[in-house]
XYZ file of C-alpha atoms in Angstrom:
373
model
C -11.112 -11.459 2.693
C -9.508 -14.397 4.657
C -8.429 -17.306 2.659
C -10.308 -19.713 4.954
C -13.649 -17.817 4.494
C -16.060 -18.754 1.872
C -16.244 -16.188 -0.937
C -17.123 -15.746 -4.616
C -16.528 -18.438 -6.961
C -14.639 -16.077 -9.275
C -12.952 -12.743 -8.978
C -13.820 -9.815 -11.308
C -11.076 -8.644 -13.499
C -10.464 -5.466 -11.502
C -10.060 -7.202 -8.151
C -7.736 -9.834 -9.809
C -5.577 -7.077 -11.167
C -5.562 -5.195 -7.811
C -4.733 -8.404 -5.915
C -1.761 -8.968 -8.235
C -0.624 -5.346 -7.728
C -0.782 -5.890 -3.934
C 1.122 -9.236 -3.803
C 3.728 -7.777 -6.270
C 4.358 -4.802 -4.233
C 7.407 -4.370 -1.950
C 7.258 -5.677 1.586
C 4.003 -7.494 0.829
C 4.303 -11.246 1.363
C 1.330 -13.801 1.694
C 0.864 -13.298 5.383
C 0.941 -9.550 5.039
C -1.363 -9.729 2.077
C -3.975 -11.638 4.282
C -3.892 -9.189 6.885
C -4.217 -6.319 4.698
C -7.218 -7.764 2.707
C -8.764 -8.863 6.008
C -8.511 -5.253 7.339
C -9.470 -3.320 4.169
C -11.858 -5.791 2.311
C -10.663 -5.088 -1.074
C -7.198 -4.876 -2.673
C -7.587 -1.451 -4.031
C -8.226 -0.110 -0.569
C -5.183 -1.838 0.687
C -3.105 -0.425 -2.125
C -4.271 3.106 -1.123
C -3.264 2.576 2.477
C 0.219 1.116 1.793
C 2.130 4.480 1.976
C 0.607 5.705 5.091
C 1.049 2.242 6.967
C 4.782 2.097 5.876
C 5.326 5.697 7.115
C 3.633 4.794 10.640
C 6.111 1.801 10.662
C 9.069 4.172 10.429
C 9.924 3.873 6.648
C 11.636 6.892 5.228
C 10.011 6.212 1.912
C 7.023 3.982 0.959
C 8.100 0.681 -0.690
C 7.616 0.286 -4.376
C 3.819 -0.354 -5.338
C 3.241 -2.545 -8.327
C 1.702 -0.189 -10.993
C -1.547 -1.004 -13.018
C 0.409 -1.266 -16.133
C 2.704 -3.994 -14.731
C -0.032 -6.012 -13.505
C -1.857 -5.849 -16.774
C 1.161 -7.059 -18.392
C 1.643 -9.869 -16.137
C -2.065 -10.889 -16.672
C -1.757 -10.641 -20.475
C 1.534 -12.753 -20.501
C -0.226 -15.478 -18.396
C -3.323 -15.345 -20.604
C -1.043 -15.857 -23.800
C 0.565 -18.994 -22.144
C -2.656 -20.519 -20.879
C -1.712 -19.863 -17.201
C -4.622 -19.169 -14.723
C -4.066 -16.993 -11.673
C -6.258 -18.259 -8.875
C -7.349 -16.930 -5.558
C -7.788 -19.032 -2.441
C -11.513 -18.623 -2.484
C -12.121 -19.321 -6.235
C -13.004 -22.623 -7.657
C -10.086 -24.587 -8.739
C -7.693 -23.398 -6.215
C -6.280 -26.505 -4.223
C -8.393 -26.799 -1.123
C -5.718 -27.923 1.293
C -3.317 -25.225 0.190
C -6.060 -22.675 0.854
C -6.072 -23.592 4.469
C -2.396 -22.841 5.450
C -1.386 -19.740 7.221
C 0.096 -18.181 4.150
C -1.425 -19.455 0.930
C -0.308 -17.714 -2.420
C -2.629 -14.980 -2.765
C -2.794 -15.799 -6.437
C -1.537 -19.141 -7.625
C -0.356 -19.435 -11.173
C -1.665 -22.815 -12.748
C -0.542 -24.270 -15.950
C -2.381 -27.526 -17.131
C -5.371 -29.215 -15.571
C -6.961 -27.501 -12.475
C -8.988 -30.474 -11.966
C -5.894 -32.554 -10.825
C -5.481 -30.061 -7.966
C -8.907 -31.048 -6.345
C -8.088 -34.610 -6.079
C -6.269 -36.133 -2.893
C -2.699 -35.521 -3.012
C 0.316 -37.222 -1.608
C 3.848 -35.446 -1.818
C 6.889 -37.575 -2.508
C 10.057 -35.659 -1.967
C 13.804 -36.643 -1.475
C 17.414 -36.296 -2.375
C 18.619 -34.728 -5.684
C 21.556 -36.981 -5.564
C 19.526 -40.210 -5.050
C 20.670 -43.748 -4.976
C 19.557 -46.236 -7.541
C 17.404 -47.987 -4.947
C 15.866 -44.649 -3.804
C 14.994 -43.789 -7.371
C 13.438 -47.241 -7.920
C 11.324 -47.139 -4.765
C 10.146 -43.522 -5.514
C 8.921 -44.686 -8.880
C 7.247 -47.789 -7.472
C 5.615 -45.708 -4.671
C 4.240 -42.976 -6.875
C 2.859 -45.613 -9.311
C 1.197 -47.466 -6.533
C -0.237 -44.270 -4.988
C -1.619 -43.192 -8.270
C -3.461 -46.581 -8.693
C -4.862 -45.971 -5.168
C -6.351 -42.722 -6.554
C -3.897 -40.273 -5.215
C -2.256 -37.414 -7.152
C 1.407 -37.274 -6.689
C 2.957 -33.849 -5.949
C 6.817 -33.043 -5.945
C 9.228 -30.210 -6.778
C 10.401 -31.026 -10.403
C 13.876 -31.339 -9.017
C 16.489 -33.852 -9.986
C 16.572 -37.241 -8.267
C 13.513 -38.360 -6.438
C 11.208 -35.754 -7.434
C 11.498 -36.452 -11.001
C 11.214 -40.202 -10.576
C 7.975 -39.710 -8.577
C 6.657 -37.198 -11.307
C 7.498 -39.639 -14.158
C 6.067 -42.598 -12.572
C 2.829 -40.893 -11.959
C 2.254 -39.101 -15.264
C -0.652 -41.427 -16.007
C -2.612 -41.102 -12.833
C -1.941 -37.465 -12.292
C 1.051 -35.380 -10.808
C 1.651 -31.742 -9.786
C 4.947 -30.061 -10.056
C 5.437 -27.009 -7.740
C 8.241 -24.832 -8.903
C 10.190 -22.175 -7.181
C 10.546 -19.828 -10.212
C 8.193 -18.382 -12.744
C 6.212 -20.782 -14.981
C 8.469 -19.618 -17.966
C 11.711 -20.410 -15.981
C 11.970 -24.192 -15.751
C 14.575 -25.469 -13.335
C 16.652 -27.534 -13.791
C 16.634 -26.914 -17.431
C 17.012 -30.671 -18.337
C 13.380 -31.124 -17.052
C 11.797 -29.042 -19.799
C 10.518 -32.274 -21.378
C 9.002 -33.580 -18.112
C 7.374 -30.080 -17.432
C 5.737 -30.289 -20.851
C 4.631 -34.010 -20.298
C 3.115 -33.254 -17.104
C 0.908 -30.329 -18.777
C 0.045 -32.464 -21.690
C -0.899 -35.445 -19.869
C -3.555 -33.617 -17.600
C -1.255 -32.756 -14.745
C -0.416 -29.331 -13.505
C 2.592 -27.093 -12.633
C 2.066 -24.419 -10.232
C 4.042 -21.488 -8.756
C 3.400 -18.354 -6.757
C 6.200 -16.411 -8.516
C 5.784 -13.960 -11.434
C 6.778 -14.946 -15.012
C 10.376 -14.186 -15.624
C 11.344 -14.945 -12.095
C 14.526 -17.130 -11.991
C 14.526 -19.226 -8.856
C 17.202 -18.249 -6.178
C 18.224 -20.256 -3.084
C 15.644 -18.693 -0.720
C 12.898 -19.347 -3.154
C 13.095 -23.168 -2.583
C 11.934 -23.367 1.036
C 8.845 -20.949 0.028
C 8.132 -23.552 -2.735
C 8.394 -26.378 -0.152
C 5.570 -25.113 1.926
C 3.288 -25.408 -1.130
C 4.230 -28.967 -1.692
C 3.308 -29.822 1.786
C 0.321 -27.624 1.835
C -1.198 -29.246 -1.225
C -1.043 -32.671 0.382
C -2.686 -34.966 2.854
C 0.690 -36.268 3.620
C 4.321 -36.001 2.685
C 6.760 -39.113 2.048
C 10.531 -38.413 2.292
C 12.362 -41.046 0.563
C 15.879 -40.109 0.979
C 17.275 -36.937 2.818
C 20.542 -35.891 4.304
C 20.502 -34.170 7.609
C 20.607 -30.741 6.034
C 18.286 -31.607 3.069
C 15.520 -29.375 1.611
C 13.390 -32.363 1.917
C 13.333 -32.036 5.734
C 12.176 -28.563 5.362
C 9.141 -29.855 3.628
C 8.680 -32.395 6.370
C 8.962 -29.435 8.986
C 6.222 -27.511 7.030
C 4.154 -30.596 6.864
C 4.218 -30.905 10.727
C 3.491 -27.178 11.119
C 0.448 -27.579 8.787
C -0.993 -30.548 10.280
C -0.086 -32.950 7.657
C 1.090 -36.485 7.952
C 4.861 -37.108 7.542
C 6.115 -40.372 6.297
C 9.742 -41.535 5.995
C 11.261 -44.401 4.203
C 14.271 -46.096 6.381
C 17.693 -46.461 4.883
C 20.874 -47.794 5.726
C 22.690 -46.040 8.656
C 25.760 -46.230 6.427
C 24.291 -44.001 3.641
C 24.292 -40.206 4.630
C 21.518 -39.765 1.982
C 19.196 -41.619 4.565
C 20.410 -40.005 7.876
C 17.534 -37.322 7.574
C 14.824 -39.853 6.914
C 15.965 -42.058 9.788
C 15.988 -39.114 11.957
C 12.449 -38.294 10.961
C 11.442 -41.823 12.068
C 13.099 -41.281 15.489
C 10.914 -38.194 15.710
C 7.650 -40.011 15.054
C 7.151 -40.061 11.326
C 5.234 -42.980 10.012
C 7.540 -45.683 8.542
C 6.931 -46.488 4.804
C 7.922 -49.668 3.123
C 5.164 -49.613 0.496
C 2.244 -47.543 -0.764
C -0.054 -49.507 1.408
C 1.500 -47.917 4.613
C 0.553 -44.519 3.186
C -2.990 -45.511 2.023
C -3.747 -47.091 5.275
C -2.903 -44.034 7.334
C -4.641 -41.522 4.988
C -7.733 -43.463 4.128
C -9.687 -42.262 7.337
C -9.198 -38.575 6.042
C -10.510 -39.200 2.469
C -14.138 -38.496 3.501
C -13.291 -34.949 4.251
C -12.933 -33.583 0.839
C -12.449 -29.853 0.592
C -10.379 -29.803 3.843
C -9.667 -32.314 6.456
C -7.948 -30.048 8.902
C -9.868 -28.544 11.788
C -10.396 -24.798 11.319
C -7.694 -22.699 13.055
C -8.628 -19.925 15.386
C -9.689 -16.791 13.615
C -7.510 -13.589 14.035
C -10.346 -12.006 15.858
C -12.233 -8.916 14.770
C -10.555 -6.333 12.495
C -9.081 -3.432 14.651
C -11.625 -0.729 15.220
C -9.043 2.059 15.991
C -5.446 2.923 15.232
C -2.709 2.387 17.792
C -1.659 5.510 19.661
C 1.957 6.670 19.652
C 2.424 5.106 23.156
C 1.163 1.752 21.838
C 3.542 1.781 19.067
C 6.466 2.817 21.339
C 5.570 0.110 23.820
C 5.436 -2.653 21.229
C 8.456 -1.446 19.381
C 10.429 -1.408 22.592
C 9.725 -5.108 23.106
C 10.995 -6.039 19.750
C 14.478 -6.634 18.912
C 16.873 -8.970 16.665
C 15.933 -12.015 19.116
C 12.600 -13.564 17.779
C 9.577 -13.467 19.982
C 6.118 -15.145 19.530
C 3.103 -13.195 18.889
C 1.333 -14.338 22.147
C 4.162 -13.416 24.106
C 4.446 -9.979 22.587
C 0.764 -9.409 23.261
C 1.074 -10.552 27.047
C 4.200 -8.348 27.511
C 2.622 -5.311 25.834
C -0.723 -5.476 27.474
C -2.264 -4.290 24.217
C -5.000 -6.045 22.367
C -3.992 -8.662 19.813
C -5.582 -6.414 17.063
C -3.422 -3.490 18.036
C -0.268 -5.421 18.171
C -1.031 -6.928 14.622
C -1.598 -3.513 13.403
C 1.800 -2.201 14.521
C 3.531 -5.425 13.205
C 1.749 -4.782 9.828
C 3.092 -1.336 9.844
C 6.637 -2.407 10.686
C 6.502 -5.160 8.107
C 5.421 -2.745 5.104
C 8.123 -0.415 6.334
C 10.817 -3.276 5.735
C 11.696 -3.378 9.426
C 10.188 -6.867 10.429
C 11.092 -10.400 9.784
C 9.155 -13.516 10.426
C 10.984 -16.701 11.320
C 8.986 -19.946 11.784
C 6.084 -18.252 13.454
C 8.300 -15.931 15.594
C 8.894 -12.146 14.993
C 12.126 -10.264 14.970
C 13.105 -6.657 14.201
C 15.626 -6.013 11.464
């Protein structure tokens, strides 16, 4: 089932377990999960199809499939810790996050799910923040809370933690890159606990026991922007992870705000660049509230619905279809629309071949483009 399609308010236990097995299986990411569920309808049917799909994609052996026992252990561990695993169509899943192209198929939530239903603004910035940046972030987060917004950030050092601490009373959401039992950085264990205790929430798409690695943080950043009506970048160097969050926000149709800084401070070079690129200038919370106020009447989703992927494929690609599409792919990324045009195949057939290649571990997606590994 597509995450943008209305569905049941609650999954049954078997479907939740099977969806967990599917997303924890090798070569299955959020986008692939969505394609599989849309094609097969139920996670159990998609799991049964994985080996054959990987074989058609050219895999010598099918990727590892998460076992029933592994999934049940994770579900039991989550239950012991008070963690809820929510699907995009379920009540309590953050409504704006459910609208992005690759929402987590099961989102781990610790704390109050109610806070996720309220309008969210993300506040992010440098880990090596200046004193002025920390002071501004705290004031901004406090004022946004007073205006009725929940503040989301990444629980990182610097700007993130300042925003979280200042918005504890009004509501804050921490999005983490590892499992909810792997707090990073470790010195924020107290902040993690206080967020949960004071009716905030901490969320992750990663399994318990997962220690965050460098490539997990950009994945985390798309969730920070996906939750929010808008993203405020307070301080960011030119190669800052906060700029990745801003890029995701642009791609997701969110508002991007930036706080101007001294041209002599490298921590402000990225935010000043954002302003040159058209981000909304922020000198106080009023700038954010004024921009977002017209959207607040659209609870449950302010973005226009994205075009549907079209009907599920009614037939399998022929060998010549596969050869044709495979021949157009290489290490240089190409867009899906261009691949459809060049191949002359239907979009449904092209997506099926790409799905097979992805499950075989032979495909990489880069910012909406496709490349062969």
